[in-house]
PDB file of C-alpha atoms in Angstrom:
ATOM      1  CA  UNK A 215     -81.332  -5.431  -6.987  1.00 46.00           C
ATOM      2  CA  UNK A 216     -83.269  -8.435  -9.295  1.00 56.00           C
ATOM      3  CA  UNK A 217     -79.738  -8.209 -11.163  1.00 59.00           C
ATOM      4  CA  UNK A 218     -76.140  -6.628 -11.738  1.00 59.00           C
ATOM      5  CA  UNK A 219     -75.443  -4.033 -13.409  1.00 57.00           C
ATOM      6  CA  UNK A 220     -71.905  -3.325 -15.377  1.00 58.00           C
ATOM      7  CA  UNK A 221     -70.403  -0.043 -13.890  1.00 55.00           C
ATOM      8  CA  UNK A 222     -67.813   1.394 -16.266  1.00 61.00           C
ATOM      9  CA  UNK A 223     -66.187   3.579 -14.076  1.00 58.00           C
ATOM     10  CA  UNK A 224     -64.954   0.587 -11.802  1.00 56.00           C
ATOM     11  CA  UNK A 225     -64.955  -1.833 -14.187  1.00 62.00           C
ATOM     12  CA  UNK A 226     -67.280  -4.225 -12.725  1.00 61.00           C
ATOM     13  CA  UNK A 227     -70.636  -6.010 -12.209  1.00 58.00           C
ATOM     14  CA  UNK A 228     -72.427  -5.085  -8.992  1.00 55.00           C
ATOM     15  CA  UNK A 229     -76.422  -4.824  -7.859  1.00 61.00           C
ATOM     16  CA  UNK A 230     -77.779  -1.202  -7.443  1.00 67.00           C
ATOM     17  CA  UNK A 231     -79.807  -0.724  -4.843  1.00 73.00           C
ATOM     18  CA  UNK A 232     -80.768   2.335  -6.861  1.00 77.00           C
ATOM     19  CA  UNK A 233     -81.395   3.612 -10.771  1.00 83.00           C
ATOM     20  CA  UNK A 234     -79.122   5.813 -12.059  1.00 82.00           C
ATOM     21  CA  UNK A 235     -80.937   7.887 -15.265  1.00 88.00           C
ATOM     22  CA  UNK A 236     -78.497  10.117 -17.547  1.00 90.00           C
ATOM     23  CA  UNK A 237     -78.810  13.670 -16.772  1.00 93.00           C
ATOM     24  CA  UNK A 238     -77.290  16.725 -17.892  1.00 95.00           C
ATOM     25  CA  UNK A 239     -75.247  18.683 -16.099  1.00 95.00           C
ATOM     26  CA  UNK A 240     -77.421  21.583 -14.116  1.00 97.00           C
ATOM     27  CA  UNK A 241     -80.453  20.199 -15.626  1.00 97.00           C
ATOM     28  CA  UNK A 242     -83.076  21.069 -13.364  1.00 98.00           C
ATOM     29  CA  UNK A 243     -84.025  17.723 -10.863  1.00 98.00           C
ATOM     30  CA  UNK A 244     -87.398  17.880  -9.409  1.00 97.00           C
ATOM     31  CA  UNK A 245     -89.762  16.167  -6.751  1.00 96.00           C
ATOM     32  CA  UNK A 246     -91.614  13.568  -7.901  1.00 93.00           C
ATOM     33  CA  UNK A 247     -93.971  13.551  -5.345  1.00 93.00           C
ATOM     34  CA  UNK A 248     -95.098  15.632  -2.229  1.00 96.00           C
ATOM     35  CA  UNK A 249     -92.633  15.211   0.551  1.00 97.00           C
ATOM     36  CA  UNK A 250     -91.074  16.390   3.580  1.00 98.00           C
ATOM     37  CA  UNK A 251     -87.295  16.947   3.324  1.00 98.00           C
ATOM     38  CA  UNK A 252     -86.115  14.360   5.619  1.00 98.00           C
ATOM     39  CA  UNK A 253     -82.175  14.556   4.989  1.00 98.00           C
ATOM     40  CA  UNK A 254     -79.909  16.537   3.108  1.00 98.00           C
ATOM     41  CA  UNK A 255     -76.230  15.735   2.612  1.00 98.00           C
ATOM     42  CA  UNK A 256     -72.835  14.829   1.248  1.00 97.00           C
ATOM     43  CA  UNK A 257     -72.380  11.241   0.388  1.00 93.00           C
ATOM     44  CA  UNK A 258     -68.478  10.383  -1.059  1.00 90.00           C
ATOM     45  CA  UNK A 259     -70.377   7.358  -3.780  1.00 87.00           C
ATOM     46  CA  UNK A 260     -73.385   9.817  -4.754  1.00 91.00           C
ATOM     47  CA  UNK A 261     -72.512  13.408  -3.805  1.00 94.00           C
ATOM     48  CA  UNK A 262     -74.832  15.329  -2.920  1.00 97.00           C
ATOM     49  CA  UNK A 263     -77.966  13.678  -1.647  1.00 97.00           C
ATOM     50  CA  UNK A 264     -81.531  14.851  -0.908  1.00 98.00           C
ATOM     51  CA  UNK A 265     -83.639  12.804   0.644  1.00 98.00           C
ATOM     52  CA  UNK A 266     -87.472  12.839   1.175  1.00 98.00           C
ATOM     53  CA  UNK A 267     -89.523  11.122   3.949  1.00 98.00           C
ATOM     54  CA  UNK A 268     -92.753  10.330   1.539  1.00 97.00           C
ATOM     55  CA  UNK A 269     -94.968   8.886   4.717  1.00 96.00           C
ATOM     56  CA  UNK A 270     -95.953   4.956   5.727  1.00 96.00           C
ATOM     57  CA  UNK A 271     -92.445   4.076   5.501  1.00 97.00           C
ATOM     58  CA  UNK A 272     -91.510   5.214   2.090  1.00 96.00           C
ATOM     59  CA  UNK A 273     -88.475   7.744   1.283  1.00 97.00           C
ATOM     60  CA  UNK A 274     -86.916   9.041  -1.877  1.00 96.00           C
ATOM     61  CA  UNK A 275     -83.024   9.852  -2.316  1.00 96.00           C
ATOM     62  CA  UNK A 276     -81.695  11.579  -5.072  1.00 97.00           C
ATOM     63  CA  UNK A 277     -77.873  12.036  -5.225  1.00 96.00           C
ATOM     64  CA  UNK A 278     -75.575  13.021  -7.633  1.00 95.00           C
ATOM     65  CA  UNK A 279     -77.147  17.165  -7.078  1.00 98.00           C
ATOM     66  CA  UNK A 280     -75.376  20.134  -7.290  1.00 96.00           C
ATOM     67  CA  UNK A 281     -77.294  23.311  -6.030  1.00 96.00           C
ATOM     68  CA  UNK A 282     -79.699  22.149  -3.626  1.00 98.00           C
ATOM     69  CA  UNK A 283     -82.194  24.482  -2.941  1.00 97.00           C
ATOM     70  CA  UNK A 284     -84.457  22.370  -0.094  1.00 98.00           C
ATOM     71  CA  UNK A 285     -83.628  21.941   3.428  1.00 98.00           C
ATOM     72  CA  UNK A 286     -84.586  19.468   6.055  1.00 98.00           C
ATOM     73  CA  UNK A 287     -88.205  20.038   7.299  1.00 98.00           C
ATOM     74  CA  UNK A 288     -89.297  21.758   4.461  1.00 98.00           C
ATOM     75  CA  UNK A 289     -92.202  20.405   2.691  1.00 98.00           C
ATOM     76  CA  UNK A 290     -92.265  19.742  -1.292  1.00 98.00           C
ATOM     77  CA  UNK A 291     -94.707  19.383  -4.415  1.00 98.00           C
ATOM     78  CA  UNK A 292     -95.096  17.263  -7.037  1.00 96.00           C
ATOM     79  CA  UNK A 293     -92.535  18.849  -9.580  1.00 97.00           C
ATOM     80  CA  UNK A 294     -91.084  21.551  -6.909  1.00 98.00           C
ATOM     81  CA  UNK A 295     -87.196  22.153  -8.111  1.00 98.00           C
ATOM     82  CA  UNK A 296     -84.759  20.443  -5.519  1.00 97.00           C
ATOM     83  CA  UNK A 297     -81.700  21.296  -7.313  1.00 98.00           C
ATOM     84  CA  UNK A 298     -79.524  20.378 -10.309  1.00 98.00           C
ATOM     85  CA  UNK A 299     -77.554  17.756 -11.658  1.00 97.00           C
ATOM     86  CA  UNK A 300     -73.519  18.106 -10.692  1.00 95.00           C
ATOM     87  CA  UNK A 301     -71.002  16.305 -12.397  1.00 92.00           C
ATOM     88  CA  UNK A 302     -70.474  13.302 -11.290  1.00 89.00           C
ATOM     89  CA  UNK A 303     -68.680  11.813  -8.373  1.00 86.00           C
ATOM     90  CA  UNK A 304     -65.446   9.167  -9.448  1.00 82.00           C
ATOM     91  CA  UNK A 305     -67.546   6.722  -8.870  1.00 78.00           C
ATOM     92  CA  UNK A 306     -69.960   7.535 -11.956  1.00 78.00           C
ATOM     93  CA  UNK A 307     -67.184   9.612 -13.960  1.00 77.00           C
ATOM     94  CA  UNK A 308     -67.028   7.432 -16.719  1.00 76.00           C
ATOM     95  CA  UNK A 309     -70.947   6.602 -16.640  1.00 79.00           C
ATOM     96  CA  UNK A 310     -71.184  10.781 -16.836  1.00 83.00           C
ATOM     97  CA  UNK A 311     -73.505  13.478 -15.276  1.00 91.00           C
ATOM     98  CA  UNK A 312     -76.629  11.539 -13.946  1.00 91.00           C
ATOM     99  CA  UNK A 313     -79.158  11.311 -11.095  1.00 95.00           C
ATOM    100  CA  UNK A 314     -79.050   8.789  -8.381  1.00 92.00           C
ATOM    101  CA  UNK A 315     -82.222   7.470  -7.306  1.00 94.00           C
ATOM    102  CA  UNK A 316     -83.346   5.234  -4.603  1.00 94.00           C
ATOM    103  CA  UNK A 317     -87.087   4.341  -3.185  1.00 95.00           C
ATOM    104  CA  UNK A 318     -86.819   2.574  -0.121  1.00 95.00           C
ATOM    105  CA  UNK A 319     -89.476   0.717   2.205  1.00 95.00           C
ATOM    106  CA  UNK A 320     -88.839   0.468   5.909  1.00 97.00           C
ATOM    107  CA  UNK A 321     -85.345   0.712   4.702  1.00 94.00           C
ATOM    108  CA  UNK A 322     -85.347  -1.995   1.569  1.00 92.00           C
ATOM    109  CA  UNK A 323     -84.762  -0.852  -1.576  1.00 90.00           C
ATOM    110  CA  UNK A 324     -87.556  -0.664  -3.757  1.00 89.00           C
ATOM    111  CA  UNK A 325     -87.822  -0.607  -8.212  1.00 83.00           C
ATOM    112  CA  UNK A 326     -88.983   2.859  -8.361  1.00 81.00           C
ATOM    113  CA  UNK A 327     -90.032   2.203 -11.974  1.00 79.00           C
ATOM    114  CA  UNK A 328     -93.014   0.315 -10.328  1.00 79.00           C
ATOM    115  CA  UNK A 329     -94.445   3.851  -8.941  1.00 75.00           C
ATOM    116  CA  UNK A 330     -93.300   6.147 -11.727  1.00 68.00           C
ATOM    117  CA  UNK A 331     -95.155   7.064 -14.677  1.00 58.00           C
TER     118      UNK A 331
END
């Protein structure tokens, strides 16, 4: 959100409250941290969504997944297979197969490159 970003797709400059990183399509997407399956579900920007309740406020979405294989309640590891990367949604169809993902505090998106390695 510190600035826009140009979306091909719809032809525009917008903030993300999320990064999208390049994926290929059925590439295997996994945890990156231990988690409890908070939500999973169909979103019409980001298809389909997992997303992980990581404790003191913290939770993890990933989106753009084809073949989940989590479901609510159930409790992940570090590098424990959620599901693949789909093809992506019209919003993203020019941007190509990718994975949506969004670290949020109390609700407020967060730069998840500050926590990942």
């Amino acid at each position: 959100m510190e600035k826009s970003v140009y979306f091909a797709t719809l032809d525009q400059y917008k903030y993300s409250p999320a990064m999208v990183v390049e994926a290929t399509e059925g590439g295997q997407v996994v945890a990156a941290t231990e988690a409890v399956i908070a939500e999973v579900y169909k979103d019409n920007e980001v298809g389909n969504v997992v997303k992980m309740d990581l404790g003191d406020g913290y939770t993890l979405m990933y989106g753009q997944l084809q073949d989940v294989s989590v479901t609510p309640g159930q409790y992940v590891t570090t590098g424990q297979l959620i599901g693949t990367a789909g093809a992506p949604t019209r919003y993203y169809s020019v941007e190509g197969c990718n994975v949506y993902v969004k670290l949020t505090k109390n609700g407020e998106p967060i730069n998840p490159m500050t926590y990942l390695e």
